[in-house]
């Protein structure tokens, strides 16, 4: 059976402009142009209950520093997204989006998690800001994902990281599937070293085996190098 893959991603943010560069350039930009991915940005302020000021945050109950994102705009944004017409042939009628909240308190992102997410046809990312979201929003969240044990000012950069990691796994986004298969973390090995022209550069030669034209020897060399690199740089990956 053919595995389904994500073909629609909705991102809820108070800074949609931040996504312009990263999601319009390079492979993701091309994937969008080619219709492989339907990516939609939603400004949380458009769903504010405060028509005059378009505010989406308020002071925390109990006092203390910072502001908190209110639940109502997030609820309205999700309702709007769920009710919107779906593009892409692989999504089944009745499918619901899988909602991810970017949070430093979430599970730390791995390549395996990205693979699992990339097989869900429809994803929604919610970017927090300030002190974060009103906890009652979590009722509509399927998973919390962190990009590492540190705190950023907002969920926009983490959402871009997650979008990039997940969407490059969609068939057709990266042309040569082989290059993904050998990438670090696809298995419990890091990638092997890479070389390109010229073969002799400032007195340094490319390993002779790579110029031999013997595909079997090249494959064996790369596999052995991947093992060495992993042991040297990330021995914790080797079981
Ligand atoms: N008060 C929160 C805490 O300590 O858990 C941190 C809030 S942070 C300043 C604002 C927003 O940035 C979060 O709601 C989240 O969306 C995002 N964020 C910050 N660090 C993150 C991380 N490591 N991974 C994913 N999202 C993160």
Tab-separated table of C-alpha atoms and ligand atoms in Angstrom:
chain	number	residue	atom	x	y	z
A	1	UNK	CA	0.000	0.000	0.000
A	2	UNK	CA	1.313	3.437	-0.928
A	3	UNK	CA	2.075	5.597	2.135
A	4	UNK	CA	0.195	8.873	2.204
A	5	UNK	CA	2.172	12.051	2.686
A	6	UNK	CA	1.407	15.554	3.820
A	7	UNK	CA	-0.016	17.724	1.051
A	8	UNK	CA	-1.414	20.551	3.125
A	9	UNK	CA	0.109	22.590	5.935
A	10	UNK	CA	-1.643	25.462	7.717
A	11	UNK	CA	0.380	27.695	10.056
A	12	UNK	CA	-1.238	29.931	12.694
A	13	UNK	CA	1.000	32.846	13.693
A	14	UNK	CA	0.922	36.510	14.690
A	15	UNK	CA	3.889	37.124	12.328
A	16	UNK	CA	3.003	35.615	8.921
A	17	UNK	CA	5.563	37.924	7.278
A	18	UNK	CA	8.394	36.031	8.979
A	19	UNK	CA	7.666	33.011	6.772
A	20	UNK	CA	7.973	34.843	3.457
A	21	UNK	CA	11.660	34.107	2.828
A	22	UNK	CA	12.134	30.554	4.110
A	23	UNK	CA	8.942	29.120	2.639
A	24	UNK	CA	9.121	30.833	-0.761
A	25	UNK	CA	12.752	30.015	-1.652
A	26	UNK	CA	14.720	26.893	-2.503
A	27	UNK	CA	13.140	23.418	-2.523
A	28	UNK	CA	10.053	24.342	-0.480
A	29	UNK	CA	9.326	27.329	-2.725
A	30	UNK	CA	9.597	25.071	-5.792
A	31	UNK	CA	7.441	22.368	-4.170
A	32	UNK	CA	4.721	24.949	-3.558
A	33	UNK	CA	4.961	26.257	-7.121
A	34	UNK	CA	4.682	22.702	-8.457
A	35	UNK	CA	1.565	22.110	-6.327
A	36	UNK	CA	3.153	19.363	-4.187
A	37	UNK	CA	2.309	21.280	-1.028
A	38	UNK	CA	-0.601	23.565	-0.250
A	39	UNK	CA	0.862	25.841	2.435
A	40	UNK	CA	-1.412	28.429	4.034
A	41	UNK	CA	-0.469	31.097	6.569
A	42	UNK	CA	-3.122	32.425	8.977
A	43	UNK	CA	-2.671	35.649	10.902
A	44	UNK	CA	-4.030	34.997	14.395
A	45	UNK	CA	-5.060	38.658	14.590
A	46	UNK	CA	-7.649	38.042	11.846
A	47	UNK	CA	-9.458	35.849	14.387
A	48	UNK	CA	-9.293	38.300	17.298
A	49	UNK	CA	-12.478	38.847	19.313
A	50	UNK	CA	-11.382	42.490	19.580
A	51	UNK	CA	-12.365	43.998	16.208
A	52	UNK	CA	-10.901	47.417	17.062
A	53	UNK	CA	-7.386	46.576	18.243
A	54	UNK	CA	-7.111	42.985	16.896
A	55	UNK	CA	-5.529	42.006	20.218
A	56	UNK	CA	-4.884	38.299	20.768
A	57	UNK	CA	-3.106	38.410	24.157
A	58	UNK	CA	-3.902	39.478	27.700
A	59	UNK	CA	-2.344	39.580	31.183
A	60	UNK	CA	-1.920	36.297	33.059
A	61	UNK	CA	-4.429	35.376	35.747
A	62	UNK	CA	-2.628	35.222	39.096
A	63	UNK	CA	-0.292	38.051	38.105
A	64	UNK	CA	3.318	37.876	37.002
A	65	UNK	CA	5.328	38.924	33.994
A	66	UNK	CA	4.439	38.765	30.325
A	67	UNK	CA	1.311	38.260	28.269
A	68	UNK	CA	-0.607	35.116	27.319
A	69	UNK	CA	-2.231	34.237	23.959
A	70	UNK	CA	-6.001	34.071	24.456
A	71	UNK	CA	-7.855	30.851	23.608
A	72	UNK	CA	-10.698	32.354	21.530
A	73	UNK	CA	-8.627	33.531	18.500
A	74	UNK	CA	-6.880	30.145	18.351
A	75	UNK	CA	-10.228	28.327	18.539
A	76	UNK	CA	-11.628	30.524	15.753
A	77	UNK	CA	-8.550	30.033	13.559
A	78	UNK	CA	-8.724	26.243	13.961
A	79	UNK	CA	-12.454	26.258	13.223
A	80	UNK	CA	-11.825	28.293	10.071
A	81	UNK	CA	-9.041	25.942	8.943
A	82	UNK	CA	-11.070	22.779	9.631
A	83	UNK	CA	-13.975	24.179	7.650
A	84	UNK	CA	-11.915	25.305	4.660
A	85	UNK	CA	-11.934	23.457	1.370
A	86	UNK	CA	-9.125	20.982	0.932
A	87	UNK	CA	-6.747	20.891	-1.994
A	88	UNK	CA	-4.848	17.769	-3.048
A	89	UNK	CA	-6.026	14.407	-4.221
A	90	UNK	CA	-4.624	12.140	-1.525
A	91	UNK	CA	-6.634	13.564	1.379
A	92	UNK	CA	-9.682	11.455	2.182
A	93	UNK	CA	-13.087	13.024	2.820
A	94	UNK	CA	-13.591	13.409	6.569
A	95	UNK	CA	-9.874	13.608	7.404
A	96	UNK	CA	-9.076	15.999	10.197
A	97	UNK	CA	-5.868	18.011	10.399
A	98	UNK	CA	-3.251	16.880	12.887
A	99	UNK	CA	-2.593	19.894	15.126
A	100	UNK	CA	0.927	20.564	16.394
A	101	UNK	CA	1.752	23.193	18.997
A	102	UNK	CA	5.366	24.373	18.825
A	103	UNK	CA	6.510	24.497	22.440
A	104	UNK	CA	9.759	24.184	24.389
A	105	UNK	CA	7.802	21.821	26.649
A	106	UNK	CA	7.069	19.426	23.777
A	107	UNK	CA	8.843	16.259	22.792
A	108	UNK	CA	12.264	17.067	21.286
A	109	UNK	CA	12.061	16.688	17.496
A	110	UNK	CA	13.828	13.729	15.853
A	111	UNK	CA	14.110	12.601	12.226
A	112	UNK	CA	11.826	9.655	13.084
A	113	UNK	CA	9.136	12.053	14.379
A	114	UNK	CA	9.482	14.123	11.205
A	115	UNK	CA	8.973	10.962	9.119
A	116	UNK	CA	5.776	10.119	11.048
A	117	UNK	CA	4.459	13.667	10.678
A	118	UNK	CA	5.269	13.691	6.946
A	119	UNK	CA	2.880	10.736	6.516
A	120	UNK	CA	-0.098	12.706	7.854
A	121	UNK	CA	-1.969	14.304	4.931
A	122	UNK	CA	-2.935	17.505	6.702
A	123	UNK	CA	-0.952	19.355	9.373
A	124	UNK	CA	-1.620	22.532	11.351
A	125	UNK	CA	1.190	24.255	13.259
A	126	UNK	CA	0.345	26.734	16.035
A	127	UNK	CA	3.073	29.234	16.921
A	128	UNK	CA	3.034	30.584	20.464
A	129	UNK	CA	4.411	33.929	21.590
A	130	UNK	CA	4.947	35.939	24.791
A	131	UNK	CA	4.540	33.574	27.790
A	132	UNK	CA	2.780	31.079	25.524
A	133	UNK	CA	-0.812	29.914	25.014
A	134	UNK	CA	-3.716	29.807	27.435
A	135	UNK	CA	-3.591	26.169	28.604
A	136	UNK	CA	-7.216	25.537	27.580
A	137	UNK	CA	-6.101	25.592	23.921
A	138	UNK	CA	-4.339	22.259	24.473
A	139	UNK	CA	-7.708	20.489	24.165
A	140	UNK	CA	-7.388	20.896	20.361
A	141	UNK	CA	-3.701	20.050	20.148
A	142	UNK	CA	-2.632	16.543	19.065
A	143	UNK	CA	1.101	16.938	19.754
A	144	UNK	CA	3.566	19.401	21.239
A	145	UNK	CA	6.918	19.587	19.470
A	146	UNK	CA	10.096	21.268	20.691
A	147	UNK	CA	13.121	21.959	18.498
A	148	UNK	CA	15.469	21.722	21.492
A	149	UNK	CA	15.974	22.470	25.149
A	150	UNK	CA	16.189	26.247	24.857
A	151	UNK	CA	13.580	29.035	24.654
A	152	UNK	CA	12.988	31.223	21.602
A	153	UNK	CA	10.885	34.383	21.542
A	154	UNK	CA	8.169	32.752	19.435
A	155	UNK	CA	7.077	29.591	17.652
A	156	UNK	CA	7.755	30.988	14.163
A	157	UNK	CA	11.367	29.813	13.798
A	158	UNK	CA	10.530	26.389	15.292
A	159	UNK	CA	7.575	26.121	12.856
A	160	UNK	CA	9.897	26.911	9.934
A	161	UNK	CA	12.349	24.264	11.120
A	162	UNK	CA	9.574	21.694	11.495
A	163	UNK	CA	8.050	22.600	8.108
A	164	UNK	CA	11.424	22.216	6.404
A	165	UNK	CA	12.260	18.902	8.101
A	166	UNK	CA	8.826	17.412	7.389
A	167	UNK	CA	8.184	18.758	3.880
A	168	UNK	CA	11.552	17.696	2.444
A	169	UNK	CA	10.411	14.111	3.122
A	170	UNK	CA	7.400	14.505	0.819
A	171	UNK	CA	8.032	12.488	-2.367
A	172	UNK	CA	9.128	14.804	-5.174
A	173	UNK	CA	10.309	17.709	-2.981
A	174	UNK	CA	13.899	16.427	-3.024
A	175	UNK	CA	14.467	15.069	-6.526
A	176	UNK	CA	17.011	12.353	-5.683
A	177	UNK	CA	15.448	10.073	-3.043
A	178	UNK	CA	18.845	8.360	-2.632
A	179	UNK	CA	20.266	11.537	-1.072
A	180	UNK	CA	17.631	11.425	1.691
A	181	UNK	CA	18.185	7.709	2.297
A	182	UNK	CA	21.862	8.321	3.133
A	183	UNK	CA	21.297	11.413	5.262
A	184	UNK	CA	22.318	11.539	8.894
A	185	UNK	CA	19.684	10.148	11.294
A	186	UNK	CA	17.732	8.263	8.606
A	187	UNK	CA	19.299	5.245	10.307
A	188	UNK	CA	21.482	5.227	13.410
A	189	UNK	CA	24.412	6.428	11.279
A	190	UNK	CA	25.611	9.893	10.213
A	191	UNK	CA	26.158	10.627	6.518
A	192	UNK	CA	29.496	9.764	4.862
A	193	UNK	CA	31.940	12.554	3.796
A	194	UNK	CA	31.325	14.250	0.427
A	195	UNK	CA	33.791	15.588	-2.177
A	196	UNK	CA	33.417	17.438	-5.480
A	197	UNK	CA	35.637	18.882	-8.238
A	198	UNK	CA	38.525	19.586	-8.480
A	199	UNK	CA	40.052	16.188	-7.635
A	200	UNK	CA	43.247	17.960	-6.504
A	201	UNK	CA	42.647	21.180	-4.555
A	202	UNK	CA	45.475	23.144	-2.914
A	203	UNK	CA	47.545	20.003	-2.543
A	204	UNK	CA	44.676	17.939	-1.128
A	205	UNK	CA	43.428	14.932	-3.076
A	206	UNK	CA	40.001	13.350	-3.167
A	207	UNK	CA	40.131	9.714	-1.879
A	208	UNK	CA	41.185	7.600	-4.900
A	209	UNK	CA	38.304	5.138	-4.527
A	210	UNK	CA	35.826	7.903	-5.473
A	211	UNK	CA	37.568	8.297	-8.840
A	212	UNK	CA	37.777	4.535	-9.487
A	213	UNK	CA	34.374	4.183	-11.177
A	214	UNK	CA	33.906	0.952	-9.163
A	215	UNK	CA	30.412	1.455	-7.677
A	216	UNK	CA	30.660	-1.492	-5.309
A	217	UNK	CA	33.945	-0.235	-3.820
A	218	UNK	CA	32.533	3.296	-3.529
A	219	UNK	CA	29.444	1.945	-1.730
A	220	UNK	CA	31.613	-0.091	0.698
A	221	UNK	CA	33.925	2.897	1.348
A	222	UNK	CA	30.988	5.210	2.072
A	223	UNK	CA	29.406	2.728	4.426
A	224	UNK	CA	32.675	2.256	6.325
A	225	UNK	CA	33.240	6.044	6.445
A	226	UNK	CA	29.700	6.634	7.768
A	227	UNK	CA	30.458	4.175	10.546
A	228	UNK	CA	33.780	5.911	11.430
A	229	UNK	CA	32.229	9.396	11.354
A	230	UNK	CA	29.386	8.251	13.612
A	231	UNK	CA	31.734	6.645	16.125
A	232	UNK	CA	33.864	9.789	16.170
A	233	UNK	CA	31.149	12.478	16.264
A	234	UNK	CA	28.086	10.767	17.755
A	235	UNK	CA	29.045	7.503	19.481
A	236	UNK	CA	25.717	7.684	21.346
A	237	UNK	CA	23.911	6.770	18.080
A	238	UNK	CA	25.694	3.435	17.754
A	239	UNK	CA	23.845	0.748	19.634
B	1	LIG	N1	6.901	30.393	28.975
B	1	LIG	C1	7.202	29.349	28.031
B	1	LIG	C2	7.967	28.231	28.738
B	1	LIG	O1	8.880	28.551	29.508
B	1	LIG	O2	7.680	27.042	28.473
B	1	LIG	C3	8.071	29.869	26.887
B	1	LIG	C4	7.335	30.762	25.957
B	1	LIG	S1	8.322	31.227	24.577
B	1	LIG	C5	9.022	32.727	25.128
B	1	LIG	C6	7.145	31.751	23.399
B	1	LIG	C7	6.792	30.716	22.348
B	1	LIG	O3	7.930	30.380	21.588
B	1	LIG	C8	6.253	29.397	22.852
B	1	LIG	O4	4.879	29.477	23.145
B	1	LIG	C9	6.535	28.473	21.694
B	1	LIG	O5	5.525	28.531	20.721
B	1	LIG	C10	7.813	29.064	21.107
B	1	LIG	N2	9.041	28.331	21.473
B	1	LIG	C11	10.050	28.816	22.236
B	1	LIG	N3	11.029	27.930	22.359
B	1	LIG	C12	10.674	26.842	21.639
B	1	LIG	C13	11.277	25.578	21.382
B	1	LIG	N4	12.459	25.246	21.899
B	1	LIG	N5	10.625	24.709	20.574
B	1	LIG	C14	9.424	25.018	20.050
B	1	LIG	N6	8.786	26.195	20.280
B	1	LIG	C15	9.389	27.094	21.057
